[in-house]
Amino acid sequence: PGDSSVLREAVAVAQHHDAVAGTERQHVADDYARQLAKGWDSCQVLVANALSLLGGTKEPLVFCNGLNISVCPLSETTPHFTVILYNPLAWDVSWPVRLPVRATSYAVTDPQGRPVVPVSGVTRRLWGGAGGAPGELLFQAWAPPLGFSTFEVKQLSPGSTWDTPGWPSGTPWDPPRWPSG
Amino acid sequence: EPEPQIENEHLRVRFDPIMGHLLEIQNLAKGISLPVFQSFYWYNASAGDGLSPQASGAYIFRPDAATPVPVAKRAATHLLKTALVQEVQQNFSQWCSQVLRLRPGQPYLELEWTVGPIPVGDGLGKEVISRFETPLRTAGRFYTDSNGRQVLQRRAHLGTPGAGQSTPGAGQSTPEPRPTLLTPVPPVQDQKVQLTVLTDRSQGGSSLQDGSLELMVHRRLLHDDNRGLAEALDEPGADGRGLVVRGRHLVLLDTVEASPEQHRPRAQEMVTPPTVVLAPGTGPHLRQP
């Protein structure tokens, strides 16, 4: 069972001026972080349950909390996976998805089953992140207001180079016209 | 490239080919271009001195000198251009790097900074800032917003009357909960330009020189400030070598009139970004509710 009250309680506790301003001892700061992390985990179960209900399946759903340091075991090891984007805002969002991957060529299809182009791959530089994957898969995703979109990612041949059509500088990029939310 | 730059349909951003720093931001649609220099510095944290035994600490920002030290004179850079992103990766030092990105359709420049572990082998606590410098004549004033609820005018108080130079210190730093705006103080008629910096978390900030804006991104101190904690603000981080912090600043350049409409939605997207959930294989076939 997912439960958002754990995070609500943790955020309530973190209204203390110490938590806001950082004027607490280290072990107290660590405990604020521990409570928030527990609340975060419990909310992720809630979101996963909601998505499973909407999808009518019991498929495992995975959250990669280390994307900001390019760590995501599922995208790094699985040749075929789905990315679900949930948009909590009241307007369409276009969102750059950047996932650590091992292979060098992927096909991405959008919620209507159409190929998402362009798909870019970049080799991660030394200081790019802590993860082990040598590369990152980039594609532009989008999601309707208070809604979600699913994008399917399939690894093509592992060995070929990135099919990154260069983006001629100065040429306005024509974003895909996606159905408004 | 002799003239390294990144560009999309909204902005063109130029870099210094020798020093690797940000040089200029151009808003192509409005025909605005503003020289913007940005780099990282650190203030030497005071351990108490002849003036006052007060050390810099969790409660007090008290640098040992008014002028911060540059993290590096120049940045080693790598330029990357793909169909989906153009970025300049800057490496200032072993513990300070940044990626500046433009994506198609994105009317702002994203600066993803990574700072830490801050070295303290020299026995000096360090308070790291990211500083933006522009020729905007702002008369020592800048503006901060608090989640779109209240834009306040802030002004560097100049200490003793007549002192032209304002110095950093607790009194100068204001909490920047959200956008920090640098715009000329009306009615400077020839300046209709606003530079807005969106932060992804609360940071201390100030504008100590006309047209400049500095945001404190990380601190590592070695002395307790004698306000009750009885420990220095020195977070060990996951591996005990000192906390590494990564965050983002979004920089928007527009007219004063058009800026609020630009930065408000961006701030909300920063606070409540889309949730990315992954599933193996074709995943659940989700129906739109």
Coordinates of C-alpha atoms in Angstrom, one line a residue:
Chain A
P1 CA 0.0 0.0 0.0
G2 CA 1.3 3.5 -0.9
D3 CA 0.7 6.3 1.6
S4 CA 1.3 10.0 1.1
S5 CA 0.9 10.8 4.8
V6 CA 4.5 9.7 5.5
L7 CA 5.8 12.4 3.2
R8 CA 3.3 15.0 4.5
E9 CA 4.5 14.2 8.1
A10 CA 8.1 14.5 7.1
V11 CA 7.6 17.8 5.3
A12 CA 5.6 19.1 8.3
V13 CA 8.5 18.2 10.6
A14 CA 10.9 20.0 8.2
Q15 CA 9.0 23.3 8.7
H16 CA 11.2 23.8 11.8
H17 CA 13.5 26.7 11.2
D18 CA 16.5 24.4 11.6
A19 CA 15.4 22.2 8.7
V20 CA 14.7 25.3 6.5
A21 CA 17.9 27.2 7.3
G22 CA 20.3 24.3 7.9
T23 CA 21.1 25.4 11.5
E24 CA 20.8 21.9 13.0
R25 CA 23.5 19.5 14.0
Q26 CA 24.6 17.0 11.4
H27 CA 22.8 14.0 12.9
V28 CA 19.5 16.0 13.0
A29 CA 20.0 17.0 9.3
D30 CA 20.6 13.4 8.5
D31 CA 17.4 12.5 10.3
Y32 CA 15.4 15.1 8.4
A33 CA 16.8 13.6 5.2
R34 CA 15.9 10.1 6.3
Q35 CA 12.3 11.0 7.1
L36 CA 11.9 12.7 3.7
A37 CA 13.4 9.8 1.9
K38 CA 11.0 7.4 3.6
G39 CA 8.1 9.6 2.7
W40 CA 9.4 9.8 -0.9
D41 CA 9.6 6.0 -1.1
S42 CA 6.0 5.6 0.2
C43 CA 4.7 8.1 -2.3
Q44 CA 6.4 6.3 -5.2
V45 CA 4.4 3.2 -4.2
L46 CA 1.3 5.3 -4.3
V47 CA 2.1 6.6 -7.8
A48 CA 3.0 3.1 -9.0
N49 CA -0.3 1.7 -7.7
A50 CA -2.2 4.5 -9.5
L51 CA -0.4 3.8 -12.7
S52 CA -1.0 0.0 -12.4
L53 CA -4.7 0.7 -11.8
L54 CA -4.9 2.9 -14.9
G55 CA -3.0 0.2 -16.8
G56 CA -4.8 -2.7 -15.4
T57 CA -1.6 -4.6 -14.9
K58 CA 0.7 -5.7 -12.1
E59 CA 3.8 -4.9 -14.1
P60 CA 6.7 -3.8 -11.9
L61 CA 7.2 0.0 -12.1
V62 CA 10.7 1.4 -11.4
F63 CA 11.7 4.9 -10.2
C64 CA 15.3 5.9 -10.9
N65 CA 16.2 8.3 -8.1
G66 CA 19.8 8.7 -9.3
L67 CA 19.0 10.2 -12.8
N68 CA 20.8 13.4 -11.8
I69 CA 24.0 11.4 -11.5
S70 CA 23.2 9.2 -14.5
V71 CA 22.4 6.1 -12.6
C72 CA 19.5 3.9 -13.6
P73 CA 20.0 0.1 -13.4
L74 CA 16.9 -0.6 -15.5
S75 CA 17.8 1.6 -18.5
E76 CA 21.5 0.5 -18.2
T77 CA 20.7 -3.2 -18.4
T78 CA 17.4 -3.7 -20.2
P79 CA 17.3 -3.6 -24.1
H80 CA 13.5 -3.0 -24.1
F81 CA 11.7 -0.8 -21.6
T82 CA 9.0 1.8 -21.3
V83 CA 9.3 5.4 -20.0
I84 CA 6.1 6.8 -18.4
L85 CA 6.0 10.6 -17.8
Y86 CA 3.5 11.9 -15.4
N87 CA 2.9 15.7 -15.6
P88 CA 1.5 17.2 -12.4
L89 CA 1.1 20.7 -13.9
A90 CA -2.0 22.2 -15.5
W91 CA -0.3 22.8 -18.8
D92 CA 1.4 20.6 -21.5
V93 CA 5.1 20.0 -20.7
S94 CA 7.8 19.1 -23.2
W95 CA 10.5 17.4 -21.2
P96 CA 14.0 16.2 -22.1
V97 CA 14.5 12.6 -21.1
R98 CA 18.1 11.6 -20.5
L99 CA 18.9 8.0 -19.5
P100 CA 22.2 6.2 -18.9
V101 CA 22.5 3.4 -21.4
R102 CA 25.1 0.8 -22.5
A103 CA 24.3 0.3 -26.1
T104 CA 24.7 2.9 -28.8
S105 CA 21.5 2.8 -30.9
Y106 CA 17.9 2.9 -29.8
A107 CA 14.4 3.4 -31.3
V108 CA 11.9 5.3 -29.3
T109 CA 8.1 5.3 -30.1
D110 CA 5.6 7.8 -28.7
P111 CA 2.2 7.2 -27.1
Q112 CA 0.7 7.0 -30.6
G113 CA 3.2 4.3 -31.6
R114 CA 5.1 6.8 -33.9
P115 CA 8.8 7.0 -34.0
V116 CA 10.2 9.8 -31.9
V117 CA 12.9 11.6 -33.9
P118 CA 15.5 12.8 -33.3
V119 CA 16.9 10.5 -30.7
S120 CA 20.4 11.5 -29.6
G121 CA 23.1 9.6 -27.9
V122 CA 26.0 11.3 -26.1
T123 CA 29.1 9.8 -24.7
R124 CA 29.2 10.7 -21.0
R125 CA 32.2 12.8 -20.1
L126 CA 34.3 12.0 -17.1
W127 CA 32.6 14.5 -14.9
G128 CA 29.2 13.7 -16.3
G129 CA 27.9 11.5 -13.4
A130 CA 28.7 8.7 -11.0
G131 CA 27.0 5.9 -13.0
G132 CA 28.8 3.1 -14.9
A133 CA 27.1 3.4 -18.3
P134 CA 29.3 4.8 -21.0
G135 CA 26.5 6.7 -22.8
E136 CA 23.2 8.6 -22.4
L137 CA 20.1 8.3 -24.5
L138 CA 18.3 11.6 -25.1
F139 CA 14.9 12.2 -26.5
Q140 CA 12.2 14.9 -26.1
A141 CA 9.2 13.6 -24.3
W142 CA 5.9 15.4 -23.6
A143 CA 2.9 14.9 -21.4
P144 CA -0.6 16.5 -21.2
P145 CA -1.8 18.6 -18.3
L146 CA -2.3 16.4 -15.2
G147 CA -1.8 13.4 -17.4
F148 CA 0.9 11.0 -18.6
S149 CA 2.5 9.8 -21.7
T150 CA 4.3 6.4 -22.3
F151 CA 7.3 6.1 -24.6
E152 CA 8.7 2.7 -25.7
V153 CA 12.5 2.3 -26.0
K154 CA 14.1 -0.6 -27.9
Q155 CA 17.8 -1.2 -28.3
L156 CA 18.8 -1.6 -31.9
S157 CA 22.2 -3.0 -32.7
P158 CA 24.5 -2.7 -29.7
G159 CA 27.6 -2.0 -31.7
S160 CA 26.7 0.7 -34.2
T161 CA 27.5 4.3 -33.7
W162 CA 24.9 6.8 -32.6
D163 CA 22.6 7.8 -35.4
T164 CA 22.7 11.4 -34.3
P165 CA 21.5 13.6 -37.2
G166 CA 23.6 16.7 -36.5
W167 CA 21.5 19.7 -35.5
P168 CA 22.6 22.4 -37.8
S169 CA 23.1 25.4 -35.6
G170 CA 20.8 28.3 -36.3
T171 CA 18.2 26.2 -37.9
P172 CA 15.1 26.4 -35.9
W173 CA 14.2 22.9 -34.6
D174 CA 10.6 22.0 -35.4
P175 CA 9.3 20.2 -32.4
P176 CA 6.9 17.4 -33.1
R177 CA 3.3 18.5 -33.1
W178 CA 1.9 16.4 -30.4
P179 CA -1.8 16.2 -29.5
S180 CA -2.5 18.9 -26.9
G181 CA -3.6 17.5 -23.6
Chain B
E1 CA 35.8 26.5 -32.3
P2 CA 37.2 30.0 -32.7
E3 CA 33.8 31.4 -31.6
P4 CA 32.3 28.7 -29.4
Q5 CA 28.5 29.3 -29.1
I6 CA 25.3 27.3 -28.6
E7 CA 22.0 28.3 -30.1
N8 CA 18.4 27.4 -30.5
E9 CA 15.4 29.3 -32.0
H10 CA 15.2 31.5 -28.9
L11 CA 18.7 32.2 -27.6
R12 CA 22.3 32.4 -28.8
V13 CA 24.9 32.0 -26.1
R14 CA 28.6 32.9 -26.7
F15 CA 31.7 31.7 -24.8
D16 CA 35.2 33.1 -24.4
P17 CA 37.3 30.9 -26.7
I18 CA 40.4 31.2 -24.5
M19 CA 39.1 31.3 -20.9
G20 CA 36.0 29.1 -21.6
H21 CA 33.6 31.4 -19.6
L22 CA 30.1 32.5 -20.6
L23 CA 30.4 35.7 -22.5
E24 CA 27.1 36.9 -23.9
I25 CA 23.4 35.9 -24.1
Q26 CA 21.3 37.0 -27.0
N27 CA 17.5 36.9 -27.1
L28 CA 17.1 36.4 -30.8
A29 CA 13.3 37.2 -31.0
K30 CA 13.6 40.4 -29.1
G31 CA 17.0 41.5 -30.5
I32 CA 18.4 41.8 -27.0
S33 CA 22.0 40.9 -26.3
L34 CA 23.6 41.2 -22.9
P35 CA 27.2 40.6 -22.0
V36 CA 27.0 38.1 -19.1
F37 CA 30.1 36.7 -17.4
Q38 CA 29.6 33.8 -15.0
S39 CA 32.1 31.9 -12.9
F40 CA 32.6 30.3 -9.5
Y41 CA 34.4 31.8 -6.5
W42 CA 34.9 31.0 -2.9
Y43 CA 34.9 33.3 0.2
N44 CA 37.4 32.4 2.9
A45 CA 35.2 31.7 5.9
S46 CA 36.2 33.8 8.9
A47 CA 37.4 31.8 12.0
G48 CA 37.0 35.0 14.1
D49 CA 39.5 38.0 13.9
G50 CA 40.6 41.1 15.7
L51 CA 37.3 42.8 14.9
S52 CA 35.1 40.1 16.3
P53 CA 35.6 36.5 17.5
Q54 CA 32.5 35.5 15.4
A55 CA 33.3 32.7 13.0
S56 CA 31.3 32.0 9.9
G57 CA 28.9 29.2 10.5
A58 CA 25.4 27.8 10.1
Y59 CA 23.8 30.9 11.6
I60 CA 26.2 33.5 10.2
F61 CA 27.8 34.1 6.8
R62 CA 31.0 35.9 7.8
P63 CA 33.7 35.9 5.1
D64 CA 37.3 36.7 6.0
A65 CA 37.6 39.2 3.2
A66 CA 35.2 41.2 0.9
T67 CA 36.6 39.7 -2.3
P68 CA 36.2 36.0 -3.0
V69 CA 38.8 33.9 -4.6
P70 CA 38.2 32.5 -8.2
V71 CA 37.9 28.7 -8.2
A72 CA 39.9 28.9 -11.4
K73 CA 41.1 31.5 -13.8
R74 CA 39.8 29.5 -16.8
A75 CA 37.6 26.5 -17.5
A76 CA 38.5 23.6 -19.6
T77 CA 35.6 23.2 -22.0
H78 CA 34.0 20.6 -24.3
L79 CA 31.3 21.6 -26.8
L80 CA 28.6 19.1 -27.7
K81 CA 26.0 19.6 -30.4
T82 CA 23.4 17.0 -31.1
A83 CA 19.9 17.2 -32.6
L84 CA 18.4 17.5 -29.1
V85 CA 20.8 19.5 -27.1
Q86 CA 23.7 21.9 -27.5
E87 CA 25.9 22.1 -24.4
V88 CA 29.2 23.4 -23.2
Q89 CA 30.8 21.4 -20.4
Q90 CA 33.1 23.4 -18.2
N91 CA 35.6 22.0 -15.8
F92 CA 36.9 24.6 -13.4
S93 CA 38.7 22.2 -11.0
Q94 CA 38.5 18.7 -9.6
W95 CA 35.6 19.8 -7.4
C96 CA 33.8 22.3 -9.5
S97 CA 32.2 21.8 -13.0
Q98 CA 29.2 23.0 -14.9
V99 CA 27.2 22.2 -18.0
L100 CA 25.4 25.0 -19.9
R101 CA 22.6 23.6 -22.1
L102 CA 20.2 24.8 -24.7
R103 CA 17.5 22.5 -26.0
P104 CA 15.1 23.1 -28.9
G105 CA 12.1 25.1 -27.9
Q106 CA 13.6 26.1 -24.6
P107 CA 13.6 29.9 -24.0
Y108 CA 16.2 29.7 -21.2
L109 CA 19.8 28.7 -20.6
E110 CA 20.2 25.8 -18.2
L111 CA 23.4 25.8 -16.0
E112 CA 23.8 22.4 -14.2
W113 CA 26.6 23.0 -11.6
T114 CA 28.4 20.3 -9.6
V115 CA 30.4 21.4 -6.6
G116 CA 32.3 19.3 -4.0
P117 CA 33.9 17.8 -2.2
I118 CA 35.2 21.2 -1.3
P119 CA 38.9 20.8 -0.4
V120 CA 39.9 22.0 3.1
G121 CA 43.4 20.7 3.3
D122 CA 44.6 24.3 3.5
G123 CA 42.7 24.7 6.8
L124 CA 40.4 27.2 5.2
G125 CA 36.6 26.9 5.3
K126 CA 35.1 27.9 1.9
E127 CA 31.8 29.4 0.9
V128 CA 31.3 28.8 -2.8
I129 CA 29.2 31.2 -5.0
S130 CA 28.2 31.3 -8.6
R131 CA 28.4 35.0 -9.7
F132 CA 26.9 36.6 -12.8
E133 CA 28.3 39.9 -14.0
T134 CA 26.6 42.2 -16.5
P135 CA 26.8 45.9 -17.5
L136 CA 23.2 46.5 -16.2
R137 CA 23.1 49.7 -14.2
T138 CA 21.0 48.5 -11.2
A139 CA 22.1 51.0 -8.6
G140 CA 22.8 48.2 -6.1
R141 CA 19.2 46.9 -6.3
F142 CA 17.9 43.5 -7.3
Y143 CA 14.6 41.6 -6.8
T144 CA 13.7 38.2 -5.4
D145 CA 10.5 36.3 -5.8
S146 CA 9.1 33.8 -3.4
N147 CA 7.3 31.1 -5.4
G148 CA 5.5 33.8 -7.4
R149 CA 3.9 35.2 -4.3
Q150 CA 6.0 38.3 -3.7
V151 CA 8.6 40.1 -5.7
L152 CA 10.7 42.2 -3.3
Q153 CA 13.2 44.8 -4.1
R154 CA 16.5 44.2 -2.3
R155 CA 19.3 46.6 -2.0
A156 CA 22.8 46.1 -0.8
H157 CA 23.1 48.3 2.3
L158 CA 26.3 50.3 2.0
G159 CA 27.4 50.1 5.6
T160 CA 28.7 53.5 6.8
P161 CA 27.0 56.4 4.8
G162 CA 29.0 57.4 1.8
A163 CA 30.7 54.1 1.6
G164 CA 30.5 53.2 -2.1
Q165 CA 31.6 49.7 -1.6
S166 CA 29.3 47.2 -0.1
T167 CA 30.9 44.2 1.5
P168 CA 29.6 40.6 1.7
G169 CA 28.3 39.4 5.0
A170 CA 25.2 38.1 6.7
G171 CA 23.4 41.4 6.2
Q172 CA 24.0 41.3 2.5
S173 CA 22.8 37.8 1.8
T174 CA 19.1 37.3 1.3
P175 CA 17.5 34.0 1.1
E176 CA 16.6 33.4 -2.6
P177 CA 13.7 31.0 -2.4
R178 CA 13.0 31.3 -6.1
P179 CA 13.7 33.6 -9.1
T180 CA 16.3 36.2 -8.4
L181 CA 15.9 39.0 -10.8
L182 CA 18.5 41.5 -11.9
T183 CA 16.9 44.4 -13.7
P184 CA 17.8 48.1 -13.9
V185 CA 15.9 50.2 -11.4
P186 CA 13.2 52.1 -13.3
P187 CA 13.1 54.8 -14.5
V188 CA 16.5 54.1 -16.2
Q189 CA 14.8 54.5 -19.5
D190 CA 17.5 53.0 -21.8
Q191 CA 17.5 49.7 -19.9
K192 CA 14.4 47.6 -20.5
V193 CA 16.3 44.4 -20.0
Q194 CA 15.8 41.8 -17.2
L195 CA 18.1 39.0 -16.4
T196 CA 16.4 36.3 -14.3
V197 CA 18.1 33.4 -12.5
L198 CA 15.8 30.6 -11.3
T199 CA 17.2 28.4 -8.5
D200 CA 16.1 24.8 -7.9
R201 CA 16.4 25.3 -4.1
S202 CA 16.7 28.1 -1.5
Q203 CA 20.2 29.7 -1.7
G204 CA 21.7 32.8 -0.2
G205 CA 22.2 35.5 -2.7
S206 CA 23.2 39.2 -3.2
S207 CA 24.2 41.8 -5.6
L208 CA 27.3 43.6 -4.3
Q209 CA 28.3 45.4 -7.5
D210 CA 26.0 47.0 -10.0
G211 CA 24.7 44.5 -12.5
S212 CA 26.1 41.5 -10.6
L213 CA 24.3 38.7 -8.9
E214 CA 25.8 36.0 -6.7
L215 CA 24.2 32.9 -5.3
M216 CA 25.8 30.7 -2.7
V217 CA 25.7 27.1 -4.0
H218 CA 27.7 25.2 -1.3
R219 CA 29.7 25.8 2.0
R220 CA 32.2 23.8 4.0
L221 CA 33.3 25.3 7.3
L222 CA 35.8 24.2 9.9
H223 CA 34.8 26.2 12.9
D224 CA 31.7 26.3 15.0
D225 CA 30.0 29.7 15.1
N226 CA 29.4 29.5 18.8
R227 CA 25.6 29.7 18.5
G228 CA 24.8 26.5 20.1
L229 CA 25.6 23.7 17.6
A230 CA 29.1 23.0 19.0
E231 CA 30.0 21.6 15.6
A232 CA 31.2 23.1 12.3
L233 CA 29.0 23.0 9.2
D234 CA 31.1 20.3 7.5
E235 CA 28.8 17.7 5.9
P236 CA 30.8 14.5 5.2
G237 CA 28.7 13.3 2.2
A238 CA 28.1 9.7 1.2
D239 CA 31.7 8.7 1.1
G240 CA 32.9 10.9 4.0
R241 CA 35.1 13.0 1.8
G242 CA 32.8 16.0 1.9
L243 CA 29.3 16.6 0.4
V244 CA 29.0 16.9 -3.4
V245 CA 26.1 19.0 -4.5
R246 CA 24.5 19.2 -8.0
G247 CA 21.9 21.7 -8.9
R248 CA 20.5 23.9 -11.7
H249 CA 20.2 27.6 -12.4
L250 CA 17.9 28.6 -15.3
V251 CA 18.8 31.9 -16.8
L252 CA 16.3 34.0 -18.7
L253 CA 16.9 37.2 -20.6
D254 CA 14.0 39.2 -21.7
T255 CA 12.3 42.6 -21.5
V256 CA 11.2 43.7 -18.0
E257 CA 7.5 43.5 -19.1
A258 CA 7.8 40.0 -20.7
S259 CA 9.9 38.4 -17.9
P260 CA 7.2 37.4 -15.3
E261 CA 5.3 35.4 -17.9
Q262 CA 8.5 33.6 -18.7
H263 CA 9.9 32.8 -15.3
R264 CA 6.7 31.9 -13.4
P265 CA 5.8 28.7 -15.3
R266 CA 9.5 27.7 -15.4
A267 CA 9.7 28.1 -11.6
Q268 CA 6.7 25.8 -11.2
E269 CA 8.2 23.2 -13.6
M270 CA 11.3 23.3 -11.5
V271 CA 9.5 22.6 -8.3
T272 CA 7.0 20.0 -9.7
P273 CA 8.8 18.4 -12.7
P274 CA 7.2 15.5 -14.5
T275 CA 7.7 12.2 -12.7
V276 CA 9.7 9.6 -14.8
V277 CA 8.6 6.0 -14.1
L278 CA 10.2 3.1 -16.0
A279 CA 8.9 -0.4 -16.7
P280 CA 10.6 -3.4 -18.4
G281 CA 9.3 -4.3 -21.8
T282 CA 6.2 -2.7 -23.2
G283 CA 5.1 -1.8 -19.6
P284 CA 1.5 -1.3 -18.6
H285 CA -0.8 -0.1 -21.4
L286 CA -2.1 3.1 -19.6
R287 CA -5.4 4.6 -20.6
Q288 CA -5.6 8.3 -20.3
P289 CA -8.1 8.9 -17.4

